[in-house]
Amino acid sequence: MAKQPETVRFAIMGCADIARKVARAIALAPNATLSAVASRSLQKAQTFAAQNSLPDTVSLYGSYHELLDDPTVDAVYLPLPTSLHVQWAVAAAARRKHVLLEKPAALNTAELDRILEACESNGVQFMDGSMWLHHPRTSHMHQLLSLSHSGSIGNVQFIHSTSTMQTKPGFLESNIRVKAELDGLGALGDLAWYCIGASLWAKGYQLPASVTALPDVTRNAAGVILSITASLHWHQPNQTEATIHCSFLSHTSMDLAISASNGSLHVRDFIIPYREDIASFDFTFGAKFVDLHIGWNVKPEQVNVPNLLPQEALMVQHFATLVAAIRDCGSSPDNKWPEITRKTQLVVDAVNKSLDLGCKPVFL
Amino acid sequence: MAKQPETVRFAIMGCADIARKVARAIALAPNATLSAVASRSLQKAQTFAAQNSLPDTVSLYGSYHELLDDPTVDAVYLPLPTSLHVQWAVAAAARRKHVLLEKPAALNTAELDRILEACESNGVQFMDGSMWLHHPRTSHMHQLLSLSHSGSIGNVQFIHSTSTMQTKPGFLESNIRVKAELDGLGALGDLAWYCIGASLWAKGYQLPASVTALPDVTRNAAGVILSITASLHWHQPNQTEATIHCSFLSHTSMDLAISASNGSLHVRDFIIPYREDIASFDFTFGAKFVDLHIGWNVKPEQVNVPNLLPQEALMVQHFATLVAAIRDCGSSPDNKWPEITRKTQLVVDAVNKSLDLGCKPVFL
């Protein structure tokens, strides 16, 4: 794709599987270019470049420090294990690199705050890698939740979401995402990040008053969470309850269902759409029973939202737009993104604390 | 519809709105006839007969005792307020009338047990009015849950269901279903009966090990539950969690979503299908992400299940078949139905107790 003149030069720090998807997204985004890739060894970076047919213009580094010394790099995408985020995101910000950080952002809010403080004090943009927020479907759904919109479904009263995936044999003991020393949050970080994020999104990023884990948590031998169910509770100005279910032990699902005073909204692929070029959601508005209660007056209506770029490329494009404005026009970083991340992390922490307390409610 | 020779003669005790639907169902069922209607006054029974164009052959009574004295009545359908169920269901069984009892079956299991003991000792069939269990769609969905079936979605791991309805102005203070002295269970009886029933159904009627109410309960001034969220937890032989959300304060919804080890199942009108003549559900089997995780390998598959009779007529037909077998062939009552009802009531009681304990888990 033809690049815009003021393109943002990205580097990828770490060659995780997800980096392949983001490398493609950087190639697709009209205002982004991949300029460097680093891994812990040069050979790994070279293998990644070959496997993903990266052009020769991409610099390859055998250490993250070398990459951060590259003055041509504007922004880094960090798909490293969560336990390494604080070290390398802080180092990147200190070198004035803008930080696109894979989720979960950190092991806890204290670590995240070190990252966000480093970004703020160095004037760089922060964003976490929640791709679904950048899909045009998400904006369309948000209109239905906006009370000022004529077709609004009203006050949100109940939110249910799932993020489950069937893992390959061996995953549950050896994958990075369930290793205590690498991604100690397990499913609570990797999967619940989406459900907590979606619940907050549906509530306009109002933090819940309390969070309660439910008693069905499953852990592997190292104590890492493989499956978790929890509830979030808001009581002002309107009462809302959210339930989330996240598991590495179940069939793949990513349901989001929102019930409001005048309607409801359903989507079953909210994290990764079934298809790259179009995504849909259903809503029901003003449902009543017909006489004798032998049926409904309406059926769910399906809305199809086409997208020219996949959601991860839209994420890169959006991030690069913010970075270019800072770099070229002296704009300030957009605080919306670190705030979303921090609220999500606070709820992750609260779920974890509720588990520690034997599923007692934790008040925020 | 032409009736079969050995038709079962039904009486309706009480002229609630739901009785209109069941009167029609009795007319539609090929093996049932409506032979009598009773209300607390003859005038009410006459009005009901006129409004529903009942034939002259239907006897009208101004008291429930008179109706129970009618020797031509085989079975009674009881849509009375829940607080009256124990008195009149026991009286009906004592007169050897088979009992089709509107849900919730009773205010608590102690009351239900008096009803079930009366039915058992008098050799009459008992069934509660959960119509959705009789829809052919329910059997089709059950095949997907059956591990012996080749297309099974595997072990059930998570169940989510809702039963919410938008009520008319005035309902929340004055309707029978939220009056402390008439239907003291409120939404926990009227709505959660379905969600608890569906959760038990999905688990093959295994009782959960524990039940926990979530902290978002809403009550009216009289203390009757208007909105409730709860979780059910099984840990043997497989871990399963169910969440239910039931509310008179929200837009109409009746979602049932089941996640299992190899697939998932979704239905959004499980209690009352959108249409009377056909109902559908979706399932996803063996979902995986395509390379780079930029989409899915499958989309949900929709199954459409036509039905010649509405589900309430199928319920009446099924009940009448059991009654005729007892009446004409000396068969014994089918214990499956009172057992389903009793397990549902036990879980209703447990949710209530968890609320009383400040949302602590209640072990069954």
XYZ file of C-alpha atoms in Angstrom:
728
model
C 0.000 0.000 0.000
C 1.262 3.510 -0.877
C 2.457 5.209 2.265
C 1.634 8.750 3.233
C 4.632 11.122 3.277
C 4.714 11.586 7.052
C 4.716 7.906 7.878
C 5.478 6.695 11.389
C 8.389 4.274 11.686
C 7.569 1.294 13.890
C 9.854 -1.235 15.478
C 8.715 -4.590 16.826
C 10.390 -5.664 20.078
C 9.979 -9.420 20.400
C 9.002 -12.007 17.823
C 5.902 -13.559 19.451
C 3.225 -15.059 17.207
C 1.073 -11.965 17.608
C 3.947 -9.888 16.173
C 3.327 -11.525 12.787
C -0.209 -10.149 12.775
C 0.955 -6.687 13.794
C 3.807 -6.679 11.251
C 1.164 -7.233 8.576
C -1.011 -4.534 10.143
C 1.877 -2.044 10.006
C 2.345 -2.913 6.332
C -1.375 -2.342 5.683
C -1.720 0.922 7.604
C -1.244 3.865 5.188
C 0.674 5.989 7.703
C 3.016 3.376 9.191
C 6.207 1.624 8.132
C 8.057 -1.191 9.774
C 11.621 0.005 10.167
C 13.129 -2.472 12.648
C 12.663 -5.793 14.417
C 14.549 -6.926 17.499
C 14.711 -10.237 19.291
C 16.952 -11.655 21.992
C 19.205 -13.022 19.233
C 19.888 -11.743 15.743
C 19.093 -15.166 14.359
C 15.566 -15.048 15.752
C 15.016 -11.637 14.223
C 16.331 -12.901 10.878
C 14.062 -15.932 10.982
C 11.085 -13.697 11.759
C 11.984 -11.415 8.845
C 12.249 -14.347 6.476
C 9.022 -15.998 7.645
C 7.109 -12.791 7.221
C 8.804 -11.678 3.984
C 9.891 -8.392 5.490
C 11.645 -6.016 3.066
C 15.418 -5.435 3.281
C 14.762 -1.926 4.534
C 13.808 -3.370 7.926
C 16.788 -3.267 10.349
C 17.241 -6.451 12.361
C 18.676 -6.383 15.885
C 19.835 -9.085 18.264
C 19.037 -7.056 21.379
C 16.309 -4.693 22.521
C 18.863 -2.105 23.643
C 20.311 -1.893 20.137
C 16.857 -1.295 18.739
C 16.131 1.470 21.230
C 19.401 3.170 20.115
C 18.082 3.372 16.539
C 17.193 7.069 16.021
C 15.008 6.320 13.007
C 12.459 4.450 15.130
C 9.444 6.565 16.215
C 7.381 3.930 17.980
C 7.737 0.438 19.328
C 5.211 -2.369 19.404
C 5.915 -4.618 22.398
C 4.540 -8.177 22.326
C 6.891 -9.429 25.039
C 5.698 -11.613 27.953
C 3.798 -9.464 30.455
C 6.447 -9.740 33.151
C 8.898 -7.928 30.837
C 6.553 -5.066 29.945
C 7.558 -2.722 32.723
C 11.265 -3.018 32.002
C 11.093 -2.545 28.244
C 8.157 -0.156 27.981
C 9.870 2.172 30.475
C 13.167 1.833 28.570
C 11.420 2.613 25.274
C 9.649 5.676 26.686
C 12.937 6.880 28.181
C 14.376 6.789 24.648
C 11.351 8.811 23.485
C 9.822 5.954 21.576
C 6.010 5.908 21.540
C 4.680 2.697 23.073
C 2.069 0.350 21.586
C 1.918 -2.330 24.270
C 0.362 -5.762 23.844
C -2.302 -6.648 26.449
C -2.380 -7.376 29.334
C -0.514 -4.114 29.834
C 1.174 -5.142 33.083
C 1.075 -7.655 35.899
C -0.593 -5.060 38.147
C -1.473 -1.378 38.356
C 1.725 -0.511 40.247
C 3.801 -1.775 37.319
C 1.494 -0.138 34.812
C 1.831 3.176 36.597
C 5.618 3.037 36.164
C 5.044 2.586 32.418
C 2.442 5.351 32.186
C 4.611 7.740 34.212
C 7.557 7.048 31.903
C 5.378 7.732 28.855
C 3.946 10.907 30.353
C 7.232 12.346 31.502
C 8.791 11.674 28.096
C 5.821 13.015 26.152
C 5.195 9.789 24.223
C 1.868 8.236 23.257
C 0.742 5.073 25.041
C -1.853 2.620 23.759
C -2.534 -1.015 24.593
C -3.148 -3.613 21.909
C -6.936 -4.005 22.252
C -7.623 -4.207 18.529
C -11.393 -4.593 18.687
C -11.793 -1.034 20.000
C -10.626 0.217 16.585
C -13.108 -1.745 14.443
C -15.822 0.473 12.919
C -18.355 -2.025 14.285
C -17.388 -0.928 17.778
C -18.277 2.701 16.968
C -21.571 1.589 15.451
C -22.434 -0.400 18.561
C -21.440 2.524 20.724
C -24.043 4.717 19.042
C -26.732 2.321 20.276
C -25.430 2.813 23.819
C -25.292 6.589 23.594
C -28.302 8.067 25.377
C -28.143 11.159 23.164
C -28.585 9.009 20.038
C -32.186 8.663 18.830
C -31.889 4.896 18.414
C -30.312 4.353 21.832
C -31.174 1.152 23.656
C -31.238 3.120 26.927
C -29.496 2.678 30.233
C -27.206 -0.335 30.290
C -28.395 -2.783 32.955
C -26.592 -6.028 32.265
C -23.467 -6.958 30.351
C -22.260 -10.480 29.744
C -19.090 -11.348 27.922
C -16.912 -14.362 27.333
C -13.419 -14.873 26.049
C -12.638 -18.553 25.772
C -10.349 -20.514 23.523
C -9.523 -24.107 22.947
C -5.804 -24.476 23.374
C -3.497 -26.951 21.728
C -2.087 -29.921 23.651
C 0.784 -28.810 25.851
C -0.409 -25.199 26.016
C -1.750 -25.425 29.545
C 1.630 -26.242 31.057
C 4.213 -24.782 28.689
C 2.802 -21.789 26.815
C 4.169 -18.378 27.785
C 0.677 -17.213 28.625
C 0.336 -19.676 31.499
C 3.904 -19.544 32.867
C 4.045 -18.064 36.332
C 7.315 -16.230 35.748
C 6.307 -14.834 32.330
C 2.551 -14.208 32.266
C 1.484 -14.777 35.836
C -2.053 -13.512 35.218
C -2.840 -16.372 32.826
C -6.419 -16.217 31.519
C -7.127 -13.222 33.758
C -4.611 -11.222 31.761
C -4.774 -12.732 28.303
C -8.554 -13.264 28.044
C -10.309 -11.305 30.797
C -8.583 -8.152 29.563
C -11.079 -8.177 26.689
C -14.180 -8.872 28.799
C -13.263 -6.297 31.438
C -12.461 -3.823 28.664
C -15.802 -4.484 26.959
C -17.708 -4.070 30.240
C -15.986 -0.758 30.920
C -16.541 0.328 27.316
C -20.271 -0.416 27.614
C -20.401 1.683 30.783
C -18.581 4.645 29.227
C -15.434 3.750 31.214
C -17.046 4.310 34.584
C -15.221 2.095 37.075
C -17.443 -0.451 38.861
C -18.149 0.056 42.547
C -17.193 -3.523 43.308
C -15.794 -6.643 41.692
C -16.415 -10.220 42.822
C -14.732 -13.383 41.560
C -16.963 -16.464 41.379
C -15.833 -19.711 42.935
C -15.051 -21.664 39.739
C -11.478 -20.549 39.193
C -9.158 -23.182 37.716
C -5.375 -22.991 37.960
C -2.531 -25.071 36.571
C 0.101 -26.733 38.740
C 2.080 -23.470 38.919
C -0.983 -21.622 40.202
C -1.631 -19.687 36.990
C -5.322 -19.014 36.239
C -6.698 -21.096 33.376
C -10.381 -20.257 33.844
C -12.161 -17.486 35.722
C -15.673 -16.115 36.118
C -16.315 -12.785 37.811
C -18.900 -10.066 38.207
C -18.635 -6.294 38.147
C -21.204 -4.164 39.883
C -22.128 -0.496 39.392
C -24.792 1.147 41.485
C -24.694 4.809 40.537
C -26.198 6.590 38.703
C -27.758 3.406 37.351
C -27.465 -0.113 38.619
C -25.561 -2.347 36.223
C -24.122 -5.814 36.610
C -21.552 -7.417 34.321
C -20.523 -11.043 34.295
C -17.403 -12.249 32.534
C -16.229 -15.769 31.807
C -12.728 -16.441 30.492
C -11.132 -19.793 29.927
C -8.330 -21.620 28.154
C -10.288 -24.831 28.756
C -13.356 -24.247 26.622
C -14.338 -23.978 23.000
C -13.509 -20.646 21.363
C -16.092 -17.962 22.135
C -16.181 -14.182 22.368
C -19.746 -13.233 23.182
C -20.794 -9.771 24.192
C -24.423 -9.254 25.183
C -25.706 -5.979 26.551
C -29.189 -5.529 28.001
C -30.503 -2.040 28.459
C -33.788 -0.430 29.406
C -35.150 -0.261 25.851
C -33.194 -2.800 23.883
C -30.392 -5.288 23.723
C -27.269 -5.839 21.660
C -25.479 -9.083 20.821
C -22.213 -9.877 19.129
C -20.469 -13.229 19.109
C -17.074 -12.375 17.667
C -16.334 -9.102 19.403
C -12.588 -9.685 19.880
C -11.712 -11.150 16.477
C -14.456 -10.853 13.824
C -15.296 -14.014 11.891
C -14.149 -12.263 8.709
C -11.649 -9.499 8.034
C -13.706 -7.399 5.650
C -17.082 -7.188 7.366
C -18.436 -7.675 10.855
C -21.950 -7.720 12.206
C -23.926 -7.303 15.381
C -27.565 -7.769 16.291
C -29.825 -5.531 18.241
C -33.402 -5.725 19.420
C -35.316 -2.591 20.201
C -38.701 -2.247 21.898
C -39.419 -5.981 22.067
C -42.838 -6.955 23.383
C -44.867 -10.111 23.328
C -47.787 -10.350 20.933
C -51.260 -11.034 22.331
C -51.455 -14.225 24.412
C -47.646 -14.146 24.644
C -47.309 -16.612 21.779
C -44.452 -14.752 20.093
C -42.571 -11.466 19.870
C -43.419 -8.291 17.980
C -39.852 -8.003 16.652
C -36.869 -10.190 15.856
C -33.235 -9.141 16.260
C -32.007 -6.875 13.503
C -28.567 -7.553 12.038
C -26.231 -4.690 11.218
C -23.313 -5.405 8.892
C -20.336 -3.089 9.105
C -17.780 -3.345 6.280
C -14.193 -2.336 6.942
C -11.538 -1.533 4.353
C -8.676 -2.320 6.729
C -8.576 -5.071 9.359
C -9.020 -3.848 12.916
C -5.345 -4.307 13.828
C -4.321 -2.095 10.887
C -6.875 0.492 12.033
C -5.293 0.332 15.481
C -1.836 0.943 14.001
C -3.219 3.712 11.806
C -4.907 5.399 14.754
C -1.820 5.117 16.942
C 0.400 6.416 14.132
C -1.906 9.406 13.611
C -1.458 10.372 17.270
C 2.303 9.816 17.067
C 2.660 11.909 13.908
C 0.710 14.755 15.513
C 3.090 14.729 18.469
C 6.206 14.369 16.329
C 5.313 16.807 13.570
C 2.867 19.290 15.113
C 3.827 19.446 18.781
C 0.520 17.936 19.904
C 0.178 16.333 23.313
C -0.370 12.589 23.751
C -4.033 11.541 23.862
C -4.744 10.628 27.497
C -7.836 8.611 26.592
C -5.761 5.538 25.805
C -3.669 5.259 28.975
C -6.821 5.954 31.004
C -8.688 3.072 29.350
C -5.723 0.799 30.000
C -5.390 1.857 33.621
C -9.080 1.287 34.398
C -8.900 -2.137 32.799
C -5.810 -2.975 34.855
C -7.495 -1.757 38.068
C -10.355 -4.197 37.494
C -7.921 -7.019 36.675
C -6.218 -6.296 40.013
C -9.593 -6.279 41.800
C -10.565 -9.675 40.380
C -7.216 -11.045 41.494
C -7.687 -9.592 44.980
C -11.212 -11.024 45.212
C -9.759 -14.446 44.391
C -7.150 -13.974 47.123
C -9.940 -13.091 49.559
C -11.920 -16.247 48.762
C -14.289 -14.544 46.307
C -15.284 -11.693 48.590
C -16.283 -8.424 46.902
C -13.489 -5.903 46.368
C -14.539 -2.254 46.376
C -12.869 0.176 43.990
C -59.019 -29.733 15.661
C -60.531 -33.240 15.627
C -60.057 -34.789 19.039
C -58.837 -38.297 19.655
C -61.399 -40.635 21.219
C -59.714 -40.910 24.605
C -59.356 -37.227 25.173
C -58.376 -35.855 28.570
C -60.828 -33.378 30.103
C -59.088 -30.307 31.536
C -60.363 -27.692 33.896
C -58.775 -24.305 34.419
C -58.724 -23.068 38.009
C -58.252 -19.314 37.937
C -58.603 -16.833 35.101
C -55.145 -15.257 35.009
C -53.854 -13.887 31.681
C -51.745 -16.979 31.153
C -54.923 -19.087 31.337
C -56.011 -17.612 28.002
C -52.884 -19.006 26.371
C -53.383 -22.416 27.955
C -57.112 -22.511 27.088
C -56.079 -22.104 23.459
C -53.374 -24.751 23.914
C -55.949 -27.214 25.273
C -58.125 -26.512 22.225
C -55.149 -27.129 19.927
C -53.895 -30.322 21.579
C -55.430 -33.349 19.819
C -55.910 -35.339 23.026
C -57.288 -32.639 25.343
C -60.620 -30.899 25.837
C -61.484 -27.992 28.046
C -64.433 -29.141 30.129
C -64.617 -26.554 32.916
C -63.382 -23.166 34.118
C -63.610 -21.875 37.666
C -62.927 -18.485 39.172
C -63.650 -16.934 42.556
C -66.934 -15.649 41.124
C -69.200 -17.078 38.446
C -69.182 -13.729 36.684
C -65.415 -13.826 36.266
C -65.620 -17.316 34.802
C -68.374 -16.180 32.423
C -66.352 -13.165 31.307
C -63.338 -15.404 30.687
C -65.501 -17.803 28.641
C -66.887 -14.970 26.535
C -63.523 -13.294 25.984
C -61.993 -16.547 24.840
C -64.999 -17.778 22.834
C -65.193 -20.988 24.826
C -67.873 -23.443 23.619
C -71.089 -23.954 25.636
C -69.901 -27.408 26.580
C -67.449 -25.847 29.061
C -68.921 -25.800 32.591
C -68.402 -22.538 34.449
C -67.985 -22.435 38.217
C -67.912 -19.622 40.738
C -65.732 -21.530 43.194
C -62.744 -23.860 43.004
C -64.444 -26.374 45.322
C -67.379 -26.726 42.926
C -64.981 -27.411 40.080
C -63.144 -30.082 42.044
C -66.524 -31.780 42.693
C -67.062 -32.158 38.929
C -66.515 -35.870 38.224
C -66.017 -35.295 34.472
C -62.768 -33.359 35.066
C -59.578 -35.450 34.674
C -56.949 -32.779 35.147
C -56.646 -29.221 36.355
C -54.427 -26.441 35.104
C -53.648 -24.061 37.960
C -52.496 -20.519 37.107
C -53.311 -19.120 40.550
C -50.901 -16.825 42.436
C -48.021 -18.878 43.829
C -49.074 -18.447 47.448
C -52.298 -20.338 46.653
C -50.626 -23.263 44.872
C -50.167 -25.482 47.895
C -53.802 -25.182 49.014
C -55.400 -25.809 45.647
C -52.931 -28.250 44.136
C -53.229 -30.435 47.231
C -57.035 -30.144 47.107
C -57.059 -31.083 43.420
C -54.796 -34.106 43.952
C -56.970 -35.211 46.879
C -59.937 -35.273 44.446
C -57.801 -37.366 42.066
C -57.358 -34.592 39.550
C -54.039 -34.596 37.720
C -52.155 -31.340 38.302
C -50.599 -29.083 35.650
C -49.219 -26.287 37.810
C -48.075 -22.906 36.557
C -44.517 -21.922 37.540
C -43.094 -21.086 39.991
C -44.454 -24.301 41.460
C -44.420 -23.121 45.076
C -43.007 -20.485 47.403
C -40.451 -22.994 48.691
C -39.541 -26.659 48.615
C -41.447 -27.421 51.838
C -44.674 -26.265 50.201
C -43.812 -28.036 46.968
C -43.226 -31.269 48.839
C -46.769 -31.103 50.235
C -48.055 -30.821 46.664
C -45.856 -33.626 45.341
C -46.765 -35.916 48.254
C -50.461 -35.280 47.592
C -49.988 -36.124 43.916
C -47.982 -39.243 44.680
C -50.320 -40.595 47.324
C -53.304 -40.059 45.029
C -51.603 -41.520 41.968
C -51.987 -38.386 39.842
C -49.549 -36.891 37.362
C -47.750 -33.678 38.259
C -46.093 -31.307 35.803
C -45.129 -27.655 36.038
C -45.900 -25.190 33.274
C -42.407 -24.813 31.758
C -43.574 -24.777 28.153
C -40.181 -24.436 26.483
C -39.172 -27.940 27.595
C -41.815 -29.324 25.193
C -40.664 -27.478 22.062
C -38.972 -29.781 19.522
C -36.136 -27.264 19.389
C -35.307 -28.190 22.976
C -34.863 -31.851 21.994
C -32.710 -30.849 19.035
C -30.500 -28.728 21.276
C -30.303 -31.548 23.774
C -28.793 -33.840 21.149
C -25.872 -31.435 20.849
C -25.320 -31.756 24.599
C -25.492 -35.540 24.615
C -21.987 -36.969 24.805
C -23.140 -40.153 23.064
C -24.270 -38.143 20.034
C -21.684 -37.885 17.250
C -22.176 -34.126 16.858
C -21.959 -33.437 20.588
C -20.367 -30.165 21.635
C -18.740 -31.994 24.555
C -18.691 -31.390 28.285
C -20.701 -28.358 29.295
C -18.427 -25.807 30.954
C -20.371 -22.580 31.083
C -24.041 -21.685 30.859
C -25.430 -18.188 30.739
C -29.104 -17.361 30.615
C -31.319 -14.358 31.016
C -35.005 -13.864 31.522
C -35.862 -10.193 31.499
C -38.971 -8.309 30.523
C -39.999 -4.730 30.249
C -43.079 -4.289 32.389
C -45.904 -1.842 31.934
C -46.249 1.223 34.178
C -47.728 0.238 37.529
C -46.564 -3.387 37.259
C -43.708 -3.023 39.719
C -45.967 -2.113 42.628
C -49.340 -3.622 41.817
C -48.983 -6.724 39.638
C -49.694 -10.070 41.274
C -46.176 -11.242 40.386
C -44.566 -8.654 42.662
C -47.061 -8.690 45.558
C -45.503 -10.004 48.732
C -48.648 -11.852 49.856
C -49.352 -13.409 46.431
C -46.087 -14.076 44.605
C -43.481 -13.357 47.228
C -40.640 -14.686 45.049
C -41.111 -11.956 42.439
C -38.587 -12.198 39.598
C -36.859 -15.098 41.374
C -40.018 -17.166 40.894
C -41.513 -15.808 37.712
C -38.322 -15.325 35.666
C -35.444 -17.179 37.327
C -37.521 -20.377 37.195
C -36.682 -20.502 33.485
C -32.977 -19.742 33.839
C -32.493 -22.185 36.699
C -34.491 -24.772 34.756
C -32.372 -24.222 31.644
C -29.133 -24.501 33.625
C -30.285 -27.780 35.202
C -31.495 -29.016 31.809
C -28.093 -28.316 30.245
C -26.440 -30.265 33.077
C -28.747 -33.275 32.705
C -30.574 -32.274 35.918
C -27.548 -32.672 38.123
C -27.986 -30.352 41.084
C -25.216 -27.754 41.482
C -22.833 -28.110 44.410
C -23.342 -24.483 45.374
C -25.364 -21.444 44.484
C -24.331 -17.809 45.022
C -26.437 -14.694 44.582
C -24.615 -11.648 43.244
C -24.892 -8.308 44.998
C -27.112 -6.499 42.477
C -30.523 -7.596 43.750
C -33.277 -4.989 43.452
C -36.507 -5.156 45.475
C -39.677 -3.088 45.508
C -40.980 -1.299 48.614
C -42.593 -4.520 49.839
C -39.271 -6.365 49.583
C -40.204 -8.439 46.538
C -37.322 -9.193 44.158
C -37.492 -7.244 40.891
C -34.032 -8.100 39.587
C -31.530 -10.809 40.500
C -28.237 -12.210 39.239
C -26.839 -15.473 40.561
C -24.343 -18.188 39.798
C -24.564 -21.963 40.021
C -21.457 -24.038 40.421
C -20.843 -27.726 39.719
C -17.470 -29.311 40.344
C -17.979 -33.006 39.710
C -17.499 -34.892 37.470
C -16.807 -31.774 35.395
C -16.505 -28.210 36.487
C -19.355 -26.067 35.206
C -20.465 -22.562 36.086
C -23.831 -21.044 35.240
C -24.792 -17.408 35.544
C -28.386 -16.246 35.435
C -29.810 -12.738 35.203
C -33.512 -12.094 35.687
C -35.231 -8.749 35.806
C -38.550 -6.972 35.513
C -36.575 -3.756 34.971
C -34.888 -4.476 31.650
C -35.748 -4.896 28.009
C -37.223 -8.284 27.112
C -34.556 -10.970 26.683
C -34.330 -14.728 27.007
C -30.802 -15.694 26.062
C -29.370 -19.123 26.597
C -25.695 -19.627 25.758
C -23.866 -22.859 26.471
C -20.112 -23.284 26.112
C -18.699 -26.769 26.035
C -15.356 -28.367 25.369
C -15.854 -28.715 21.592
C -18.530 -26.246 20.701
C -21.099 -23.731 21.789
C -24.820 -23.234 21.442
C -26.821 -20.018 21.422
C -30.516 -19.254 21.468
C -32.084 -15.873 22.143
C -35.758 -16.743 22.532
C -35.543 -19.943 24.558
C -38.626 -19.305 26.729
C -41.036 -17.974 24.102
C -39.880 -18.411 20.484
C -40.091 -15.355 18.239
C -42.593 -17.234 16.051
C -45.075 -19.989 16.793
C -44.385 -22.223 13.800
C -40.597 -22.398 13.702
C -37.751 -21.765 16.113
C -34.023 -21.704 15.618
C -30.780 -21.993 17.480
C -27.156 -21.527 16.517
C -24.214 -23.712 17.226
C -20.502 -23.505 16.547
C -18.414 -26.628 16.462
C -14.637 -26.934 16.330
C -13.959 -23.216 15.985
C -10.349 -22.216 15.466
C -8.618 -19.095 14.305
C -7.199 -18.990 10.811
C -3.470 -18.282 10.345
C -2.352 -15.011 11.958
C -5.587 -15.031 13.971
C -7.274 -12.689 11.516
C -10.587 -14.577 11.453
C -12.318 -17.856 12.301
C -12.428 -21.124 10.382
C -16.196 -21.435 10.938
C -19.216 -19.249 11.565
C -22.197 -20.241 13.702
C -24.577 -22.615 11.984
C -28.297 -21.942 12.311
C -30.703 -24.821 12.846
C -34.382 -24.172 12.158
C -36.863 -26.459 13.871
C -40.449 -26.289 12.593
C -43.274 -27.235 14.933
C -46.845 -28.107 13.955
C -48.246 -27.203 17.366
C -47.116 -24.346 19.609
C -45.005 -25.387 22.577
C -47.821 -24.852 25.098
C -50.076 -27.187 23.094
C -47.268 -29.741 23.010
C -47.012 -29.421 26.788
C -50.752 -30.055 27.144
C -50.552 -32.948 24.686
C -47.650 -34.504 26.530
C -49.321 -34.093 29.914
C -52.610 -35.496 28.548
C -50.803 -38.526 27.138
C -49.434 -39.315 30.598
C -52.847 -38.729 32.200
C -54.636 -40.957 29.686
C -52.128 -43.752 30.273
C -52.826 -43.578 34.020
C -56.590 -43.262 33.601
C -57.088 -45.841 30.861
C -54.184 -48.282 31.158
C -53.270 -48.286 34.833
C -49.863 -46.748 34.191
C -47.967 -44.998 36.954
C -47.304 -41.259 36.906
C -44.039 -40.240 35.239
C -41.690 -39.182 38.044
C -39.427 -37.243 35.682
C -41.643 -34.162 35.846
C -42.001 -33.723 39.601
C -38.253 -34.376 39.922
C -37.422 -31.590 37.457
C -39.735 -29.256 39.339
C -38.302 -30.152 42.728
C -34.700 -29.590 41.632
C -35.638 -26.231 40.158
C -37.375 -25.271 43.404
C -34.360 -26.365 45.471
C -32.143 -23.996 43.500
C -34.707 -21.177 43.825
C -34.592 -21.729 47.594
C -30.787 -21.722 47.559
C -30.625 -18.394 45.693
C -33.061 -16.926 48.220
C -30.990 -18.237 51.096
C -27.785 -16.840 49.565
C -29.482 -13.437 49.396
C -30.475 -13.754 53.050
C -26.847 -14.559 53.896
C -25.523 -11.475 52.122
C -24.589 -13.322 48.904
C -22.594 -16.077 50.587
C -22.483 -19.428 48.751
C -25.162 -21.946 49.715
C -24.200 -25.589 49.386
C -26.771 -28.109 48.190
